[in-house]
Amino acid sequence: MALLEVNNLTKYYKEKLALNAASFNVRKGEFVSVIGRSGAGKSTLLRCINRMIDANDGSVQFADTDLYSLGKRAMRKTRRHVGMIFQHYNLVYRLTVLENVLHGRLGYKSDLDGILGRYTQQEKELAVEMIDKLDLTEQIYNRCDTLSGGQKQRVGIARALVQDPQLILCDEPIASLDPRSAKVIMDHLKKIASKMNIGILCNLHQVDVALKYSDRIIGMKQGEVVFDDVPEKLGKKTIHEIYGTTDGDLIDE
Ligand code: ADP
Ligand code: MG
């Protein structure tokens, strides 16, 4: 059974159709990339899945729950199990690595406990464990504004993991990183999917990275899913269809 089932998801920004009846599944432990040129609708897709914004039509089934049937409160509860990784990390830079990672637990707390930073011993231990998993133990008490880009993204991943997620949505997680740091991040994400049995849906700009890491690739063009298959099936012709002939150089490297 699928962990995530996206059916005919459609989103307009005023008259602009940004997502056009997108349908696909993600299974537990599966690493699925979404590729497509800028403006194809990749970010809109992720935002409509976790309802940061609401789609105009279609449905999202996540682990037996129809997300679009949920009220605000229930959605907030369900979102605990959906981690999110951003291109620009979305950390609180004046806080430490540990404090930022603990923020992953905020969805489980009352506002007051969150504001006062009342975390349980178990939550602190979990945060320390995930910080270690992401090789950040040496930086645990460092302020996040002192970290490199790659380290910042690893904090973002550790923060997502303490949520106890079943699904992680990544919006261009390596777009701001140098190739070496990007590889470290992709290796972590791949391992998280396979070893922790978490589904990962990851927007990526680079086709070569998608080919290397994905169990399955979804190709988007002008809001539509135009490809959904294993990397081996992604031929040059499809790549040119997704990116347009003028962007053929995107497949180099
Ligand atoms: P991608 O992430 O693949 O670059 P986006 O999902 O950001 O694509 O954008 C899809 C389309 O929707 C683009 O044409 C973009 O200009 C438009 N769009 C995105 N966000 C907004 C917004 N908040 N308001 C209006 N149009 C938007
Ligand atoms: Mg985007």
JSON list of C-alpha atoms in Angstrom, two decimals, residues 10-194:
[
{"chain": "A", "resi": 10, "resn": "THR", "atom": "CA", "xyz": [-4.79, 20.93, -9.02]},
{"chain": "A", "resi": 11, "resn": "LYS", "atom": "CA", "xyz": [-3.80, 24.41, -7.94]},
{"chain": "A", "resi": 12, "resn": "TYR", "atom": "CA", "xyz": [-4.50, 27.82, -9.42]},
{"chain": "A", "resi": 13, "resn": "TYR", "atom": "CA", "xyz": [-2.90, 31.08, -8.31]},
{"chain": "A", "resi": 14, "resn": "LYS", "atom": "CA", "xyz": [-5.67, 33.42, -9.46]},
{"chain": "A", "resi": 15, "resn": "GLU", "atom": "CA", "xyz": [-6.07, 32.37, -13.11]},
{"chain": "A", "resi": 16, "resn": "LYS", "atom": "CA", "xyz": [-2.61, 30.82, -13.34]},
{"chain": "A", "resi": 17, "resn": "LEU", "atom": "CA", "xyz": [-2.75, 27.00, -13.41]},
{"chain": "A", "resi": 18, "resn": "ALA", "atom": "CA", "xyz": [0.34, 25.92, -11.43]},
{"chain": "A", "resi": 19, "resn": "LEU", "atom": "CA", "xyz": [-0.55, 22.29, -10.79]},
{"chain": "A", "resi": 20, "resn": "ASN", "atom": "CA", "xyz": [-2.62, 20.38, -13.31]},
{"chain": "A", "resi": 21, "resn": "ALA", "atom": "CA", "xyz": [-4.23, 17.14, -12.05]},
{"chain": "A", "resi": 22, "resn": "ALA", "atom": "CA", "xyz": [-1.02, 15.67, -10.66]},
{"chain": "A", "resi": 23, "resn": "SER", "atom": "CA", "xyz": [-1.30, 12.01, -9.61]},
{"chain": "A", "resi": 24, "resn": "PHE", "atom": "CA", "xyz": [1.31, 9.61, -8.24]},
{"chain": "A", "resi": 25, "resn": "ASN", "atom": "CA", "xyz": [2.20, 7.49, -5.20]},
{"chain": "A", "resi": 26, "resn": "VAL", "atom": "CA", "xyz": [5.10, 7.25, -2.78]},
{"chain": "A", "resi": 27, "resn": "ARG", "atom": "CA", "xyz": [5.74, 4.07, -0.79]},
{"chain": "A", "resi": 28, "resn": "LYS", "atom": "CA", "xyz": [7.45, 3.64, 2.57]},
{"chain": "A", "resi": 29, "resn": "GLY", "atom": "CA", "xyz": [11.20, 3.65, 2.26]},
{"chain": "A", "resi": 30, "resn": "GLU", "atom": "CA", "xyz": [11.04, 4.94, -1.29]},
{"chain": "A", "resi": 31, "resn": "PHE", "atom": "CA", "xyz": [13.15, 7.84, -2.53]},
{"chain": "A", "resi": 32, "resn": "VAL", "atom": "CA", "xyz": [11.21, 9.71, -5.21]},
{"chain": "A", "resi": 33, "resn": "SER", "atom": "CA", "xyz": [12.58, 12.77, -6.98]},
{"chain": "A", "resi": 34, "resn": "VAL", "atom": "CA", "xyz": [10.55, 15.44, -8.70]},
{"chain": "A", "resi": 35, "resn": "ILE", "atom": "CA", "xyz": [12.40, 17.09, -11.57]},
{"chain": "A", "resi": 36, "resn": "GLY", "atom": "CA", "xyz": [11.41, 19.92, -13.85]},
{"chain": "A", "resi": 37, "resn": "ARG", "atom": "CA", "xyz": [12.51, 23.37, -14.81]},
{"chain": "A", "resi": 38, "resn": "SER", "atom": "CA", "xyz": [11.91, 26.46, -12.73]},
{"chain": "A", "resi": 39, "resn": "GLY", "atom": "CA", "xyz": [8.19, 27.24, -12.64]},
{"chain": "A", "resi": 40, "resn": "ALA", "atom": "CA", "xyz": [7.11, 23.66, -13.44]},
{"chain": "A", "resi": 41, "resn": "GLY", "atom": "CA", "xyz": [5.13, 23.48, -10.18]},
{"chain": "A", "resi": 42, "resn": "LYS", "atom": "CA", "xyz": [7.47, 21.43, -7.98]},
{"chain": "A", "resi": 43, "resn": "SER", "atom": "CA", "xyz": [7.23, 23.67, -4.90]},
{"chain": "A", "resi": 44, "resn": "THR", "atom": "CA", "xyz": [3.51, 24.13, -5.37]},
{"chain": "A", "resi": 45, "resn": "LEU", "atom": "CA", "xyz": [3.14, 20.36, -5.40]},
{"chain": "A", "resi": 46, "resn": "LEU", "atom": "CA", "xyz": [4.92, 19.93, -2.05]},
{"chain": "A", "resi": 47, "resn": "ARG", "atom": "CA", "xyz": [3.01, 22.81, -0.46]},
{"chain": "A", "resi": 48, "resn": "CYS", "atom": "CA", "xyz": [-0.32, 21.36, -1.58]},
{"chain": "A", "resi": 49, "resn": "ILE", "atom": "CA", "xyz": [0.61, 17.94, -0.21]},
{"chain": "A", "resi": 50, "resn": "ASN", "atom": "CA", "xyz": [1.17, 19.12, 3.35]},
{"chain": "A", "resi": 51, "resn": "ARG", "atom": "CA", "xyz": [-1.44, 21.87, 2.97]},
{"chain": "A", "resi": 52, "resn": "MET", "atom": "CA", "xyz": [0.86, 24.80, 3.60]},
{"chain": "A", "resi": 53, "resn": "ILE", "atom": "CA", "xyz": [-1.39, 25.99, 0.79]},
{"chain": "A", "resi": 54, "resn": "ASP", "atom": "CA", "xyz": [-4.66, 24.36, -0.23]},
{"chain": "A", "resi": 55, "resn": "ALA", "atom": "CA", "xyz": [-5.18, 22.84, -3.65]},
{"chain": "A", "resi": 56, "resn": "ASN", "atom": "CA", "xyz": [-8.31, 23.77, -5.61]},
{"chain": "A", "resi": 57, "resn": "ASP", "atom": "CA", "xyz": [-9.09, 20.20, -6.55]},
{"chain": "A", "resi": 58, "resn": "GLY", "atom": "CA", "xyz": [-7.90, 16.63, -6.06]},
{"chain": "A", "resi": 59, "resn": "SER", "atom": "CA", "xyz": [-6.98, 14.66, -2.97]},
{"chain": "A", "resi": 60, "resn": "VAL", "atom": "CA", "xyz": [-3.99, 13.61, -0.89]},
{"chain": "A", "resi": 61, "resn": "GLN", "atom": "CA", "xyz": [-4.10, 10.35, 1.01]},
{"chain": "A", "resi": 62, "resn": "PHE", "atom": "CA", "xyz": [-1.37, 10.03, 3.63]},
{"chain": "A", "resi": 63, "resn": "ALA", "atom": "CA", "xyz": [-1.13, 6.84, 5.69]},
{"chain": "A", "resi": 64, "resn": "ASP", "atom": "CA", "xyz": [-4.89, 6.14, 5.62]},
{"chain": "A", "resi": 65, "resn": "THR", "atom": "CA", "xyz": [-5.87, 9.76, 6.14]},
{"chain": "A", "resi": 66, "resn": "ASP", "atom": "CA", "xyz": [-7.52, 11.94, 3.53]},
{"chain": "A", "resi": 67, "resn": "LEU", "atom": "CA", "xyz": [-5.64, 15.17, 4.30]},
{"chain": "A", "resi": 68, "resn": "TYR", "atom": "CA", "xyz": [-8.17, 17.43, 2.59]},
{"chain": "A", "resi": 69, "resn": "SER", "atom": "CA", "xyz": [-10.95, 16.15, 4.87]},
{"chain": "A", "resi": 70, "resn": "LEU", "atom": "CA", "xyz": [-9.11, 17.37, 7.97]},
{"chain": "A", "resi": 71, "resn": "GLY", "atom": "CA", "xyz": [-9.80, 20.52, 9.92]},
{"chain": "A", "resi": 72, "resn": "LYS", "atom": "CA", "xyz": [-6.98, 22.85, 10.99]},
{"chain": "A", "resi": 73, "resn": "ARG", "atom": "CA", "xyz": [-6.32, 21.09, 14.30]},
{"chain": "A", "resi": 74, "resn": "ALA", "atom": "CA", "xyz": [-6.31, 17.58, 12.90]},
{"chain": "A", "resi": 75, "resn": "MET", "atom": "CA", "xyz": [-4.11, 18.71, 10.02]},
{"chain": "A", "resi": 76, "resn": "ARG", "atom": "CA", "xyz": [-1.61, 20.20, 12.45]},
{"chain": "A", "resi": 77, "resn": "LYS", "atom": "CA", "xyz": [-1.50, 16.85, 14.28]},
{"chain": "A", "resi": 78, "resn": "THR", "atom": "CA", "xyz": [-1.04, 14.85, 11.10]},
{"chain": "A", "resi": 79, "resn": "ARG", "atom": "CA", "xyz": [1.68, 17.21, 9.89]},
{"chain": "A", "resi": 80, "resn": "ARG", "atom": "CA", "xyz": [3.83, 16.03, 12.80]},
{"chain": "A", "resi": 81, "resn": "HIS", "atom": "CA", "xyz": [4.59, 12.99, 10.72]},
{"chain": "A", "resi": 82, "resn": "VAL", "atom": "CA", "xyz": [5.55, 14.94, 7.61]},
{"chain": "A", "resi": 83, "resn": "GLY", "atom": "CA", "xyz": [9.04, 16.44, 7.76]},
{"chain": "A", "resi": 84, "resn": "MET", "atom": "CA", "xyz": [10.03, 19.34, 5.54]},
{"chain": "A", "resi": 85, "resn": "ILE", "atom": "CA", "xyz": [13.49, 20.27, 4.26]},
{"chain": "A", "resi": 86, "resn": "PHE", "atom": "CA", "xyz": [14.01, 23.63, 2.58]},
{"chain": "A", "resi": 87, "resn": "GLN", "atom": "CA", "xyz": [16.56, 25.06, 0.18]},
{"chain": "A", "resi": 88, "resn": "HIS", "atom": "CA", "xyz": [17.37, 27.88, 2.61]},
{"chain": "A", "resi": 89, "resn": "TYR", "atom": "CA", "xyz": [17.21, 25.64, 5.70]},
{"chain": "A", "resi": 90, "resn": "ASN", "atom": "CA", "xyz": [14.69, 27.79, 7.64]},
{"chain": "A", "resi": 91, "resn": "LEU", "atom": "CA", "xyz": [16.68, 27.69, 10.87]},
{"chain": "A", "resi": 92, "resn": "VAL", "atom": "CA", "xyz": [16.66, 30.19, 13.71]},
{"chain": "A", "resi": 93, "resn": "TYR", "atom": "CA", "xyz": [20.24, 31.37, 13.32]},
{"chain": "A", "resi": 94, "resn": "ARG", "atom": "CA", "xyz": [20.75, 32.93, 16.74]},
{"chain": "A", "resi": 95, "resn": "LEU", "atom": "CA", "xyz": [19.88, 29.59, 18.37]},
{"chain": "A", "resi": 96, "resn": "THR", "atom": "CA", "xyz": [22.10, 26.54, 18.74]},
{"chain": "A", "resi": 97, "resn": "VAL", "atom": "CA", "xyz": [22.04, 23.34, 16.74]},
{"chain": "A", "resi": 98, "resn": "LEU", "atom": "CA", "xyz": [20.36, 21.54, 19.64]},
{"chain": "A", "resi": 99, "resn": "GLU", "atom": "CA", "xyz": [17.67, 24.22, 20.04]},
{"chain": "A", "resi": 100, "resn": "ASN", "atom": "CA", "xyz": [16.91, 24.18, 16.32]},
{"chain": "A", "resi": 101, "resn": "VAL", "atom": "CA", "xyz": [16.66, 20.41, 16.24]},
{"chain": "A", "resi": 102, "resn": "LEU", "atom": "CA", "xyz": [14.33, 20.43, 19.26]},
{"chain": "A", "resi": 103, "resn": "HIS", "atom": "CA", "xyz": [12.04, 22.72, 17.26]},
{"chain": "A", "resi": 104, "resn": "GLY", "atom": "CA", "xyz": [11.12, 19.58, 15.34]},
{"chain": "A", "resi": 105, "resn": "ARG", "atom": "CA", "xyz": [9.12, 18.61, 18.44]},
{"chain": "A", "resi": 106, "resn": "LEU", "atom": "CA", "xyz": [7.02, 21.79, 18.52]},
{"chain": "A", "resi": 107, "resn": "GLY", "atom": "CA", "xyz": [4.13, 20.12, 16.69]},
{"chain": "A", "resi": 108, "resn": "TYR", "atom": "CA", "xyz": [3.74, 17.82, 19.71]},
{"chain": "A", "resi": 109, "resn": "LYS", "atom": "CA", "xyz": [3.55, 20.60, 22.31]},
{"chain": "A", "resi": 110, "resn": "SER", "atom": "CA", "xyz": [1.22, 23.26, 23.55]},
{"chain": "A", "resi": 111, "resn": "ASP", "atom": "CA", "xyz": [2.21, 26.76, 22.43]},
{"chain": "A", "resi": 112, "resn": "LEU", "atom": "CA", "xyz": [3.26, 27.62, 25.97]},
{"chain": "A", "resi": 113, "resn": "ASP", "atom": "CA", "xyz": [5.51, 24.57, 26.41]},
{"chain": "A", "resi": 114, "resn": "GLY", "atom": "CA", "xyz": [7.04, 25.41, 23.04]},
{"chain": "A", "resi": 115, "resn": "ILE", "atom": "CA", "xyz": [7.68, 29.06, 23.94]},
{"chain": "A", "resi": 116, "resn": "LEU", "atom": "CA", "xyz": [9.18, 28.08, 27.28]},
{"chain": "A", "resi": 117, "resn": "GLY", "atom": "CA", "xyz": [11.30, 25.38, 25.68]},
{"chain": "A", "resi": 118, "resn": "ARG", "atom": "CA", "xyz": [9.85, 22.65, 27.91]},
{"chain": "A", "resi": 119, "resn": "TYR", "atom": "CA", "xyz": [11.15, 19.50, 26.30]},
{"chain": "A", "resi": 120, "resn": "THR", "atom": "CA", "xyz": [11.09, 16.08, 27.96]},
{"chain": "A", "resi": 121, "resn": "GLN", "atom": "CA", "xyz": [14.24, 14.12, 28.71]},
{"chain": "A", "resi": 122, "resn": "GLN", "atom": "CA", "xyz": [13.21, 11.67, 26.01]},
{"chain": "A", "resi": 123, "resn": "GLU", "atom": "CA", "xyz": [12.88, 14.48, 23.47]},
{"chain": "A", "resi": 124, "resn": "LYS", "atom": "CA", "xyz": [16.33, 15.80, 24.36]},
{"chain": "A", "resi": 125, "resn": "GLU", "atom": "CA", "xyz": [17.82, 12.35, 24.02]},
{"chain": "A", "resi": 126, "resn": "LEU", "atom": "CA", "xyz": [16.17, 11.89, 20.64]},
{"chain": "A", "resi": 127, "resn": "ALA", "atom": "CA", "xyz": [17.56, 15.25, 19.48]},
{"chain": "A", "resi": 128, "resn": "VAL", "atom": "CA", "xyz": [21.07, 14.30, 20.62]},
{"chain": "A", "resi": 129, "resn": "GLU", "atom": "CA", "xyz": [20.76, 10.97, 18.83]},
{"chain": "A", "resi": 130, "resn": "MET", "atom": "CA", "xyz": [19.69, 12.58, 15.54]},
{"chain": "A", "resi": 131, "resn": "ILE", "atom": "CA", "xyz": [22.41, 15.24, 15.81]},
{"chain": "A", "resi": 132, "resn": "ASP", "atom": "CA", "xyz": [24.90, 12.40, 16.15]},
{"chain": "A", "resi": 133, "resn": "LYS", "atom": "CA", "xyz": [23.38, 10.57, 13.18]},
{"chain": "A", "resi": 134, "resn": "LEU", "atom": "CA", "xyz": [23.92, 13.69, 11.06]},
{"chain": "A", "resi": 135, "resn": "ASP", "atom": "CA", "xyz": [27.55, 14.03, 12.30]},
{"chain": "A", "resi": 136, "resn": "LEU", "atom": "CA", "xyz": [26.91, 17.31, 14.11]},
{"chain": "A", "resi": 137, "resn": "THR", "atom": "CA", "xyz": [27.86, 16.32, 17.66]},
{"chain": "A", "resi": 138, "resn": "GLU", "atom": "CA", "xyz": [30.86, 18.65, 17.70]},
{"chain": "A", "resi": 139, "resn": "GLN", "atom": "CA", "xyz": [28.58, 21.56, 16.74]},
{"chain": "A", "resi": 140, "resn": "ILE", "atom": "CA", "xyz": [25.71, 20.75, 19.09]},
{"chain": "A", "resi": 141, "resn": "TYR", "atom": "CA", "xyz": [26.05, 23.96, 21.18]},
{"chain": "A", "resi": 142, "resn": "ASN", "atom": "CA", "xyz": [27.16, 26.20, 18.31]},
{"chain": "A", "resi": 143, "resn": "ARG", "atom": "CA", "xyz": [24.89, 28.92, 17.04]},
{"chain": "A", "resi": 144, "resn": "CYS", "atom": "CA", "xyz": [23.54, 28.06, 13.62]},
{"chain": "A", "resi": 145, "resn": "ASP", "atom": "CA", "xyz": [24.85, 31.29, 12.08]},
{"chain": "A", "resi": 146, "resn": "THR", "atom": "CA", "xyz": [28.39, 29.92, 12.56]},
{"chain": "A", "resi": 147, "resn": "LEU", "atom": "CA", "xyz": [27.74, 26.80, 10.47]},
{"chain": "A", "resi": 148, "resn": "SER", "atom": "CA", "xyz": [28.55, 26.05, 6.83]},
{"chain": "A", "resi": 149, "resn": "GLY", "atom": "CA", "xyz": [25.70, 25.54, 4.36]},
{"chain": "A", "resi": 150, "resn": "GLY", "atom": "CA", "xyz": [26.08, 21.78, 4.44]},
{"chain": "A", "resi": 151, "resn": "GLN", "atom": "CA", "xyz": [26.01, 21.76, 8.24]},
{"chain": "A", "resi": 152, "resn": "LYS", "atom": "CA", "xyz": [22.91, 23.98, 8.25]},
{"chain": "A", "resi": 153, "resn": "GLN", "atom": "CA", "xyz": [21.11, 21.55, 5.98]},
{"chain": "A", "resi": 154, "resn": "ARG", "atom": "CA", "xyz": [22.12, 18.66, 8.24]},
{"chain": "A", "resi": 155, "resn": "VAL", "atom": "CA", "xyz": [20.52, 20.55, 11.14]},
{"chain": "A", "resi": 156, "resn": "GLY", "atom": "CA", "xyz": [17.39, 20.82, 8.99]},
{"chain": "A", "resi": 157, "resn": "ILE", "atom": "CA", "xyz": [17.40, 17.08, 8.43]},
{"chain": "A", "resi": 158, "resn": "ALA", "atom": "CA", "xyz": [17.93, 16.29, 12.13]},
{"chain": "A", "resi": 159, "resn": "ARG", "atom": "CA", "xyz": [15.04, 18.64, 12.96]},
{"chain": "A", "resi": 160, "resn": "ALA", "atom": "CA", "xyz": [12.81, 16.77, 10.52]},
{"chain": "A", "resi": 161, "resn": "LEU", "atom": "CA", "xyz": [13.84, 13.41, 11.98]},
{"chain": "A", "resi": 162, "resn": "VAL", "atom": "CA", "xyz": [12.94, 14.24, 15.59]},
{"chain": "A", "resi": 163, "resn": "GLN", "atom": "CA", "xyz": [9.38, 14.74, 14.35]},
{"chain": "A", "resi": 164, "resn": "ASP", "atom": "CA", "xyz": [9.25, 10.96, 13.93]},
{"chain": "A", "resi": 165, "resn": "PRO", "atom": "CA", "xyz": [8.19, 11.42, 10.31]},
{"chain": "A", "resi": 166, "resn": "GLN", "atom": "CA", "xyz": [6.80, 8.81, 7.96]},
{"chain": "A", "resi": 167, "resn": "LEU", "atom": "CA", "xyz": [7.29, 11.12, 5.01]},
{"chain": "A", "resi": 168, "resn": "ILE", "atom": "CA", "xyz": [9.85, 13.85, 4.32]},
{"chain": "A", "resi": 169, "resn": "LEU", "atom": "CA", "xyz": [9.26, 16.49, 1.66]},
{"chain": "A", "resi": 170, "resn": "CYS", "atom": "CA", "xyz": [12.41, 18.21, 0.39]},
{"chain": "A", "resi": 171, "resn": "ASP", "atom": "CA", "xyz": [12.25, 21.37, -1.70]},
{"chain": "A", "resi": 172, "resn": "GLU", "atom": "CA", "xyz": [15.57, 21.67, -3.56]},
{"chain": "A", "resi": 173, "resn": "PRO", "atom": "CA", "xyz": [17.65, 20.65, -0.52]},
{"chain": "A", "resi": 174, "resn": "ILE", "atom": "CA", "xyz": [20.99, 20.98, -2.32]},
{"chain": "A", "resi": 175, "resn": "ALA", "atom": "CA", "xyz": [20.35, 23.99, -4.54]},
{"chain": "A", "resi": 176, "resn": "SER", "atom": "CA", "xyz": [22.46, 26.30, -2.34]},
{"chain": "A", "resi": 177, "resn": "LEU", "atom": "CA", "xyz": [25.30, 23.87, -1.68]},
{"chain": "A", "resi": 178, "resn": "ASP", "atom": "CA", "xyz": [28.66, 23.10, -3.29]},
{"chain": "A", "resi": 179, "resn": "PRO", "atom": "CA", "xyz": [28.92, 19.65, -4.93]},
{"chain": "A", "resi": 180, "resn": "ARG", "atom": "CA", "xyz": [30.76, 18.06, -2.02]},
{"chain": "A", "resi": 181, "resn": "SER", "atom": "CA", "xyz": [28.26, 19.17, 0.62]},
{"chain": "A", "resi": 182, "resn": "ALA", "atom": "CA", "xyz": [25.43, 18.29, -1.77]},
{"chain": "A", "resi": 183, "resn": "LYS", "atom": "CA", "xyz": [26.68, 14.72, -1.98]},
{"chain": "A", "resi": 184, "resn": "VAL", "atom": "CA", "xyz": [26.81, 14.42, 1.82]},
{"chain": "A", "resi": 185, "resn": "ILE", "atom": "CA", "xyz": [23.20, 15.64, 2.07]},
{"chain": "A", "resi": 186, "resn": "MET", "atom": "CA", "xyz": [21.96, 13.33, -0.69]},
{"chain": "A", "resi": 187, "resn": "ASP", "atom": "CA", "xyz": [23.74, 10.34, 0.88]},
{"chain": "A", "resi": 188, "resn": "HIS", "atom": "CA", "xyz": [22.05, 11.11, 4.21]},
{"chain": "A", "resi": 189, "resn": "LEU", "atom": "CA", "xyz": [18.60, 11.45, 2.61]},
{"chain": "A", "resi": 190, "resn": "LYS", "atom": "CA", "xyz": [19.01, 8.23, 0.66]},
{"chain": "A", "resi": 191, "resn": "LYS", "atom": "CA", "xyz": [20.07, 6.36, 3.79]},
{"chain": "A", "resi": 192, "resn": "ILE", "atom": "CA", "xyz": [17.17, 7.82, 5.78]},
{"chain": "A", "resi": 193, "resn": "ALA", "atom": "CA", "xyz": [14.69, 6.51, 3.20]},
{"chain": "A", "resi": 194, "resn": "SER", "atom": "CA", "xyz": [16.08, 3.00, 2.98]}
]
